[in-house]
XYZ file of C-alpha atoms in Angstrom:
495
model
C 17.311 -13.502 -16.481
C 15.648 -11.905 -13.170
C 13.329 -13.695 -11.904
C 10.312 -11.873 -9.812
C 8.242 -14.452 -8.526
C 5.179 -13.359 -6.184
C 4.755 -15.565 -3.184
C 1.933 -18.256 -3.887
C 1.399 -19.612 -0.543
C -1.998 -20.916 0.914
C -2.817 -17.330 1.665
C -2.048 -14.901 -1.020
C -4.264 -17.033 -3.765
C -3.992 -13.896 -6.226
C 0.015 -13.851 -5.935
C 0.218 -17.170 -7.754
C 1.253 -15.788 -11.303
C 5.068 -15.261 -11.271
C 6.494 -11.926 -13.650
C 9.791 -12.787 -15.000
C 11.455 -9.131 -15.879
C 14.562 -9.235 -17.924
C 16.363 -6.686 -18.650
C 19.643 -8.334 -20.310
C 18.663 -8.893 -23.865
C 19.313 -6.520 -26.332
C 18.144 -7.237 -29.945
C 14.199 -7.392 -30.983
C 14.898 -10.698 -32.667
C 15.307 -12.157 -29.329
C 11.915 -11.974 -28.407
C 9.892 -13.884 -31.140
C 8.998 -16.010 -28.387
C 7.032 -13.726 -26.644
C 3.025 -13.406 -26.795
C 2.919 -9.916 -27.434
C 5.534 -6.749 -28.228
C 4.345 -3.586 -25.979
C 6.333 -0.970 -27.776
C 5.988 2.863 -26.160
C 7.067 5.274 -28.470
C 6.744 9.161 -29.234
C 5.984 10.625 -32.677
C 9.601 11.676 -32.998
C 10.815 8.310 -33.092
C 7.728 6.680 -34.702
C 10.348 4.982 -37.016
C 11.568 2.489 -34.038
C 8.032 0.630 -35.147
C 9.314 -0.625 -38.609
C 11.694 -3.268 -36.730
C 8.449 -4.802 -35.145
C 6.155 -3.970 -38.131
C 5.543 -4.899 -41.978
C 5.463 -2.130 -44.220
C 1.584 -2.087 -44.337
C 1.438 -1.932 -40.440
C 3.573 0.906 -40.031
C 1.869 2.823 -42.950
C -1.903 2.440 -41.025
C 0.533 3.249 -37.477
C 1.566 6.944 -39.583
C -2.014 7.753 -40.830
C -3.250 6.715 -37.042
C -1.208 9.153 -35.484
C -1.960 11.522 -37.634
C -5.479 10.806 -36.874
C -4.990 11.262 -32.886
C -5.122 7.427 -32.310
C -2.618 6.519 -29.625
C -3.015 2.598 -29.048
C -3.031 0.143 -31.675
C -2.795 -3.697 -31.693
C -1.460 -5.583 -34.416
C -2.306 -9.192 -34.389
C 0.581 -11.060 -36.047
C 0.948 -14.852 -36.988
C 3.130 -15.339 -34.279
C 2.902 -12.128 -31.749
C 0.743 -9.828 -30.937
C 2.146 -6.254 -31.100
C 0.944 -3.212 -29.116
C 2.034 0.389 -30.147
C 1.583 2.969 -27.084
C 2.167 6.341 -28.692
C 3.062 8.526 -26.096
C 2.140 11.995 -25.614
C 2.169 12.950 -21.919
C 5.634 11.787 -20.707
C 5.031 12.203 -16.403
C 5.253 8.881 -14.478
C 1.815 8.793 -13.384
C 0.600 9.293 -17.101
C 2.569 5.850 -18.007
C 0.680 3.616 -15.301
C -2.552 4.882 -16.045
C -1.472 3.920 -19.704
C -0.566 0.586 -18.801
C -3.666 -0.306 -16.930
C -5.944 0.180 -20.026
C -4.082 -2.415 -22.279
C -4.676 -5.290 -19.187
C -8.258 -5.717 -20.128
C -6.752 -6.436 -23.561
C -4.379 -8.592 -22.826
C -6.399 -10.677 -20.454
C -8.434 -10.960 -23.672
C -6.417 -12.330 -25.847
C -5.361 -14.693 -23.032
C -1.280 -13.417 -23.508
C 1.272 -15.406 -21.074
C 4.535 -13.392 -21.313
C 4.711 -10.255 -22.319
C 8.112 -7.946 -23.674
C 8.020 -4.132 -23.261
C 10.402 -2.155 -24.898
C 10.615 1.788 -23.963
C 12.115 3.895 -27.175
C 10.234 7.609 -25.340
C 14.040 8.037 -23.541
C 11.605 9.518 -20.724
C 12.053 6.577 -18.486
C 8.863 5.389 -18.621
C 9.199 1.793 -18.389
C 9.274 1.309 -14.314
C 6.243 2.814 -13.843
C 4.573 1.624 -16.732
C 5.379 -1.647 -15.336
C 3.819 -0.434 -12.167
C 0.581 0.198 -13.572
C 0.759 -3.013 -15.533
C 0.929 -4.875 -12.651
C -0.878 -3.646 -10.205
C -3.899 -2.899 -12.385
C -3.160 -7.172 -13.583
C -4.157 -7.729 -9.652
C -6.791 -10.305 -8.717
C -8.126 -11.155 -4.940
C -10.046 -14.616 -6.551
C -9.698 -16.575 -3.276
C -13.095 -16.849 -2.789
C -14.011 -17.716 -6.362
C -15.226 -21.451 -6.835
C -14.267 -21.029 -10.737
C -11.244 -18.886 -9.914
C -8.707 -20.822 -12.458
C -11.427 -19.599 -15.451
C -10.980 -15.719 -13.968
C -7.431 -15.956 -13.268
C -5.421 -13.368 -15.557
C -3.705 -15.356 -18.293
C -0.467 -12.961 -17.911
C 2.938 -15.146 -16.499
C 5.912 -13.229 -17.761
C 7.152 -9.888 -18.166
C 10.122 -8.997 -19.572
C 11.643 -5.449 -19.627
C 13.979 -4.178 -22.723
C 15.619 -1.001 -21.638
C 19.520 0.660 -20.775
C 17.379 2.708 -18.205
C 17.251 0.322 -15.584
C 19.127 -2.190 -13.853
C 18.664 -5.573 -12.814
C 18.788 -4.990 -9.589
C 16.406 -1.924 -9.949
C 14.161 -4.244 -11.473
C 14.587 -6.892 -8.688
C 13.885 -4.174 -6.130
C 10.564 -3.023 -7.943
C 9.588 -6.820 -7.994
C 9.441 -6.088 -3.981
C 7.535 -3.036 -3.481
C 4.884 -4.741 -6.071
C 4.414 -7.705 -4.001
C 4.609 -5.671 -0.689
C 1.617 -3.685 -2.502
C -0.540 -6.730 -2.985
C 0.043 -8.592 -0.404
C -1.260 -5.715 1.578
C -3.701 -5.615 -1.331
C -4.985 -9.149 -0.005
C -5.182 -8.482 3.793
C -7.008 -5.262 3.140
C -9.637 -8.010 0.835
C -10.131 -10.712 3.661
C -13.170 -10.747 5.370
C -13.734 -10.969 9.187
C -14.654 -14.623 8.796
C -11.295 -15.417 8.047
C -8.819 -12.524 9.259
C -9.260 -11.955 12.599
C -6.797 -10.503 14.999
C -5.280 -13.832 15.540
C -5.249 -14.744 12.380
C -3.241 -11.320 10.710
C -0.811 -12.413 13.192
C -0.674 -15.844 11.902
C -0.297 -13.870 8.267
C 2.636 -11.894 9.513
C 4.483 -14.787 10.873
C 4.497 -16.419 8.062
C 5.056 -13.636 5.856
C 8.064 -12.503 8.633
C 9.624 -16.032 7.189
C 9.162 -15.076 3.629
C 11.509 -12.073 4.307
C 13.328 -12.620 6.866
C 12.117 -10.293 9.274
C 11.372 -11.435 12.384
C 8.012 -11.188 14.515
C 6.909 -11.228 17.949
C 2.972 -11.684 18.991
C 2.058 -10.469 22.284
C -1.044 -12.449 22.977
C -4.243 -11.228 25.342
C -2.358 -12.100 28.520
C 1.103 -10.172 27.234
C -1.287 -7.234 26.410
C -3.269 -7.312 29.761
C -0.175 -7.939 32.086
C 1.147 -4.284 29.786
C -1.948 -2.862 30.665
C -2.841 -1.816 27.537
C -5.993 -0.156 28.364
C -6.784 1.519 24.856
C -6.440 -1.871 22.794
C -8.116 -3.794 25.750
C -11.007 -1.422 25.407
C -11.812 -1.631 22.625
C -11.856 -5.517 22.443
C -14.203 -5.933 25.095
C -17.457 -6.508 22.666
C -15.367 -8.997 20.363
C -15.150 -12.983 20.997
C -11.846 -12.785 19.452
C -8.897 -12.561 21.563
C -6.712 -9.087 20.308
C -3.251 -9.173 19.122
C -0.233 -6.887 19.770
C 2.829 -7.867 16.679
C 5.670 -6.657 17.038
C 8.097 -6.905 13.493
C 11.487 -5.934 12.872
C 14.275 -5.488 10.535
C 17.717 -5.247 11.514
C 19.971 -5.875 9.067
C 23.794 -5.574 10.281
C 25.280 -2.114 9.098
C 22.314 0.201 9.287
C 22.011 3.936 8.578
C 20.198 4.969 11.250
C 21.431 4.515 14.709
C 18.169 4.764 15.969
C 15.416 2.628 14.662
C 12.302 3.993 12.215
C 9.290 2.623 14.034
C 6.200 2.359 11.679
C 2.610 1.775 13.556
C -0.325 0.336 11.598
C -4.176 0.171 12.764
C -5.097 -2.884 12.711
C -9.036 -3.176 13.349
C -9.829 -6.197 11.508
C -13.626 -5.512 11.280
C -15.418 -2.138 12.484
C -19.371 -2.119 13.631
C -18.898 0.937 15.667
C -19.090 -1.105 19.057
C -21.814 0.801 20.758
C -22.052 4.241 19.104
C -23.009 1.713 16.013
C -22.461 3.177 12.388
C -25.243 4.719 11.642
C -24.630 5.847 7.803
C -26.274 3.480 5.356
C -24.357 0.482 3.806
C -21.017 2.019 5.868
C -20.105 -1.396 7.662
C -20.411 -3.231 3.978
C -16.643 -1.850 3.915
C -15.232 -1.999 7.222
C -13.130 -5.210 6.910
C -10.687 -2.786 5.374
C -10.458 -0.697 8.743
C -6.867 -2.205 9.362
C -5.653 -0.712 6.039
C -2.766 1.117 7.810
C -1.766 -2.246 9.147
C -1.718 -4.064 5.828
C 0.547 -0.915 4.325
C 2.775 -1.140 7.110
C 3.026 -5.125 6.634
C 3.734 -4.497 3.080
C 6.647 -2.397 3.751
C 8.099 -4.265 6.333
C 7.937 -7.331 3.773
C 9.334 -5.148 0.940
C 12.004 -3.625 3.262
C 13.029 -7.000 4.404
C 13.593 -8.517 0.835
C 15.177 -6.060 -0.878
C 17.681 -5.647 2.282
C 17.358 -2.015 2.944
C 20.290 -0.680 4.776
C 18.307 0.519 7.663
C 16.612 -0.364 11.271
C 12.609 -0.571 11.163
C 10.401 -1.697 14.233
C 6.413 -2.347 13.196
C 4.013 -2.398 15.083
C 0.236 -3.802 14.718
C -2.435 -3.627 17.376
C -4.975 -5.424 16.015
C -8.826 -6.769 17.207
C -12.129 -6.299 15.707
C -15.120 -3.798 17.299
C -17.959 -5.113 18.068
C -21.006 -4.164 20.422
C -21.494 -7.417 22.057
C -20.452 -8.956 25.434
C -19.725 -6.450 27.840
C -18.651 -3.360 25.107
C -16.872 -0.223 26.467
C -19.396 2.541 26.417
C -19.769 5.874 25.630
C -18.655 7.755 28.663
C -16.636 4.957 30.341
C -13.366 6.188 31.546
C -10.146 3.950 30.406
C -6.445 4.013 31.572
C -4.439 3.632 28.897
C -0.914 2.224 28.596
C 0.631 5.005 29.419
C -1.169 6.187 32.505
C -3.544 8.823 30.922
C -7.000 8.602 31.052
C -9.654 8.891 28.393
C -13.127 9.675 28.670
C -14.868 7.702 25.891
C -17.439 9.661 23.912
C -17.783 7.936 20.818
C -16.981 4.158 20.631
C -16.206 4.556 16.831
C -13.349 6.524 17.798
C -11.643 3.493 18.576
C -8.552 3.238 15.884
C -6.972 6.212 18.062
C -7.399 4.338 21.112
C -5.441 0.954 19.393
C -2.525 3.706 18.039
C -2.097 5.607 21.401
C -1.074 2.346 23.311
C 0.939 1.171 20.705
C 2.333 4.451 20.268
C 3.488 5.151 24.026
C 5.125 1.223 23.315
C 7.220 2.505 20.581
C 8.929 4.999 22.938
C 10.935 1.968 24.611
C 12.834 2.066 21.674
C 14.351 5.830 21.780
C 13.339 5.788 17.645
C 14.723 7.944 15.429
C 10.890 8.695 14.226
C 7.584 7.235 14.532
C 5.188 7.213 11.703
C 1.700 5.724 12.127
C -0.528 4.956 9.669
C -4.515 4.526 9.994
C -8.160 4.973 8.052
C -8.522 6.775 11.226
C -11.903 9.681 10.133
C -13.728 10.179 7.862
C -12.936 13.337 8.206
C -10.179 13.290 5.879
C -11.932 11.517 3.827
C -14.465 14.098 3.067
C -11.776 16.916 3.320
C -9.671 15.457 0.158
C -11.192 12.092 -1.288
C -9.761 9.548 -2.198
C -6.917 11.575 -4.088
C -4.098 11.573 -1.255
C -3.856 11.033 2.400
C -3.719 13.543 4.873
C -0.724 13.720 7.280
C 0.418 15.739 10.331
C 3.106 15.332 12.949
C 5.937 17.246 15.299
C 8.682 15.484 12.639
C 11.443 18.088 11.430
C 10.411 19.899 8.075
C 13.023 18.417 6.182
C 11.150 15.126 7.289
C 7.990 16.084 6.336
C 9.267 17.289 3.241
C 10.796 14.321 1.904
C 7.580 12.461 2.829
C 5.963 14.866 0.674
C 8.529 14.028 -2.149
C 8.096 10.463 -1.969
C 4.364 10.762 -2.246
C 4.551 12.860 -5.413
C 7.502 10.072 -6.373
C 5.143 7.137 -5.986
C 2.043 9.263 -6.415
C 0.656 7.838 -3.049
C 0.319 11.669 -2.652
C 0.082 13.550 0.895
C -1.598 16.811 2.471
C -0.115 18.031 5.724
C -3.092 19.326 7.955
C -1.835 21.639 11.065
C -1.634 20.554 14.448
C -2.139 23.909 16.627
C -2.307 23.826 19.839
C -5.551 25.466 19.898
C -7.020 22.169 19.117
C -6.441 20.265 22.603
C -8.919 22.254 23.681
C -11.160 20.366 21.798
C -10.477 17.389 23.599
C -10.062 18.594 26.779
C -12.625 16.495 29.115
C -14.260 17.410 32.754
C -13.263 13.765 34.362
C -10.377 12.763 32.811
C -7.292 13.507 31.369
C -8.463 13.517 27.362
C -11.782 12.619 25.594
C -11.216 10.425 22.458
C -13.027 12.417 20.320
C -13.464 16.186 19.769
C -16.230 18.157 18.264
C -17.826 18.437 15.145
C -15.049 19.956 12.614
C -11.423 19.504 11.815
C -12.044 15.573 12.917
C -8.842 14.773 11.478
C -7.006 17.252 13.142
C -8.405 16.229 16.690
C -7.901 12.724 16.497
C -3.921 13.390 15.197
C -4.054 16.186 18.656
C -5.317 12.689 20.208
C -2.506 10.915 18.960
C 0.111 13.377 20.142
C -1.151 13.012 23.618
C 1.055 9.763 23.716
C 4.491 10.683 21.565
C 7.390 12.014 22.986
C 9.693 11.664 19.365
C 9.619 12.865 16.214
C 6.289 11.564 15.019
C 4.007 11.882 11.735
C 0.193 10.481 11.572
C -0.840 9.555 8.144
C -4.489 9.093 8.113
C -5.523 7.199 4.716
C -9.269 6.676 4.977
C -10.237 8.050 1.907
C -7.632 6.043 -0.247
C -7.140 2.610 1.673
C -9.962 1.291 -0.501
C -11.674 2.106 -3.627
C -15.661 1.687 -4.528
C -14.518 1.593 -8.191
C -11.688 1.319 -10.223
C -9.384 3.498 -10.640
C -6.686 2.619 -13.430
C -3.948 0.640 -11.811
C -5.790 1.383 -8.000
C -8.118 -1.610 -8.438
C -11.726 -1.739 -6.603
C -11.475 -2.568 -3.300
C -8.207 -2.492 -1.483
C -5.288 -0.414 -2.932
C -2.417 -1.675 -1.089
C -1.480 2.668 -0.630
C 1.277 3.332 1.711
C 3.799 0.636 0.751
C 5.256 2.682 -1.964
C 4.952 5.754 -0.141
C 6.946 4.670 2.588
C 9.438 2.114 0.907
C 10.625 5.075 -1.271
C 10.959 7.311 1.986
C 12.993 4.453 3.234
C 15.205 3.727 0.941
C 15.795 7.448 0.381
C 16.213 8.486 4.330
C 18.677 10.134 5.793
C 18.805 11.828 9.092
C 17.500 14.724 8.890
């Protein structure tokens, strides 16, 4: 038996049902125990169904297929049994699949669960995937949150496909995914800057990764001008963590430093939003930060083999107290100086600081990851992120894989030089914010200002969280990024 059991701490409320995936047993007789069979199978091998069916059953399964019916649920005296006829075989087709049989199963109030994969297309990790992620609840908040709370406790796997420790690993990545899930969910009147710090500490035990917080003094005695900027307006104190992984023999001789926004809560500061109902959202402005926490977590229990530095300036925006301003002048971190245009340009100005930090330790490559415009948003929706960077092509390329892999997918935007120009400003150095189109491409040229290494921006503000469901990519926060990079981890190799 393997054992995945999500953490169930004080914090993550909605990580308190523990899957149990097993992938040892062998014989359908073995699991009469279980609440309900899931059984995918294609018409070719329709057959498979009269081990789990009565004669009657599988004659209404043949006319049903021959009627176009794909799902069908057969209540039994002592199981319920679930028949997924499956006719489009890609990965992504197979979570989708799973997420419409939760609803069901949430219904019938089923505790453990048995899937059983007889396609031979491999279908039954991501199936999984989409069974558990679309199973996700955030029902802290919830004063009758035991009556909501999905009945669903075990899940066992029956399969030659893939191996315990295959199904350990994906037990990770799944909890990285909501745990960053949850941070993306809590409001500003709990998770402030000081208090995502808190989370990672305690999550940095979970794993065993450890975690260093610069506090307010650390950051002013750095003179981090960019993150101190921007906290001006908040009564919050801002946060610099610092996480890392080294495990003892890794791959890289050079660590893989990963950078996550982390505004907690985004008003604007001065140049307020003005869009209607746009702030309703904006607890899930350190998105980037939650993915990157999610990794790190998932990296750190399933032992990866290689050396990863995170890093998460975090502090909220706000216009009060004494704000920066539009056309206040700031010295960053790194000496540069930015002429401030547009106070809701301020997730660039957390990144470059924390950026021109990461160069201390000579990485191998620097990926940051932000809902950084909205300009990316409106260029591709909420279909795939948008990435750029001065990374090697084979880099960039196996990015690219892993997002088709994971289906966390990416679109590389250019980064020409002509677009400095944009940003060029009359009394400084740079201007945070360029002009009115390719707003995702100027704030990445922003970015660069501060890198000196192989570097890729990922901005994700179009797919860190969802107005409506989405299959398996629940409403609200989607937890995107921890797959994406935990498979471009795990697969890395210098390039």
């Amino acid at each position: 038996m393997i054992a995945l059991c999500y953490f169930s701490g004080p914090i993550y409320s909605s990580l308190s049902i523990p899957y149990n995936m097993n992938t040892t047993l062998r014989s359908i007789s073995e699991y009469t125990s279980s609440d309900a069979l899931i059984v995918l199978v294609k018409k070719t091998n329709l057959p498979f169904a009269k081990t789990v069916l009565s004669d009657t059953e599988y004659k209404t399964l043949e006319q049903a297929t021959q009627q176009g019916i794909k799902q069908l649920v057969y209540p039994q005296a002592k199981r319920f049994v679930f028949i997924e006829i499956i006719s489009n075989s890609t990965q992504e087709a197979a979570r989708r699949l799973a997420a419409k049989i939760v609803p069901l199963l949430r219904n019938y109030r089923l505790k453990q669960i048995t899937l059983i994969d007889q396609t031979k297309d491999h279908l039954l990790r991501s199936y999984t995937e989409g069974l558990v992620l679309a199973n996700y609840q955030f029902l802290k908040y919830f004063k009758n949150k035991e009556a909501l709370q999905s009945s669903l406790q075990t899940i066992q796997l029956l399969s030659a496909a893939i191996a315990p420790e295959q199904v350990k690993l994906l037990g990770h990545v799944l909890e990285g995914v909501c745990i960053a899930r949850d941070l993306v969910n809590e409001p500003l009147s709990y998770l402030t800057a000081p208090q995502l710090a808190e989370e990672i500490k305690q999550l940095g035990a979970l794993a065993n990764f450890s975690v260093k917080v610069l506090d307010k003094a650390a950051i002013e005695k750095l003179n981090m001008g960019g993150i101190l900027a921007v906290n001006k307006g908040s009564v919050d104190p801002p946060t610099f963590s610092i996480l890392e992984w080294s495990p003892a023999n890794p791959i890289n001789k050079k660590p893989i430093v990963l950078v996550g926004k982390g505004v907690v809560y985004d008003t604007g500061g001065l140049s307020l939003k003005p869009t209607a109902n746009s702030m309703d959202f904006m607890k899930s402005d350190m998105a980037g930060a939650a993915g990157i926490i999610g990794t790190m977590y998932a990296v750190a229990k399933s032992e990866l083999p290689i050396h990863v530095v995170s890093l998460i300036p975090a502090t909220d925006n706000r216009p009060g107290l004494n704000a920066y301003a539009p056309g206040d002048v700031i010295k960053m971190f790194n000496g540069s100086t930015v002429e401030v245009l547009n106070t809701d340009a301020e997730g660039r100005m957390l990144l470059a600081d924390a950026l021109h930090y990461a160069k201390q330790y000579d990485p191998e490559l620097v990926i940051d990851m932000a809902t950084l415009t909205g300009s990316a948003a409106h260029a591709i929706g909420n279909q795939a992120g948008v990435f750029m960077g001065t990374a090697q092509s084979s880099t960039k390329q196996a990015l690219l894989e892993a997002g088709f892999a994971t289906y966390e997918r990416l679109v590389e935007f250019p980064l020409w030089e002509e677009y400095a120009e944009m940003l060029k400003s009359e009394i400084a150095d740079i201007k945070n914010l360029g002009g009115s189109g390719a707003g995702a491409i100027t704030a990445g040229k922003f970015l660069e200002h501060f890198v000196a290494y192989d570097w890729i921006h990922i901005d994700i503000a179009g797919v860190a969280f969802l107005h409506h469901e989405d299959a398996y990519r629940v409403k609200g926060g989607t937890g995107y990024g921890v797959q994406l990079l935990y498979n471009f981890l795990s697969n890395y190799s210098k390039p």
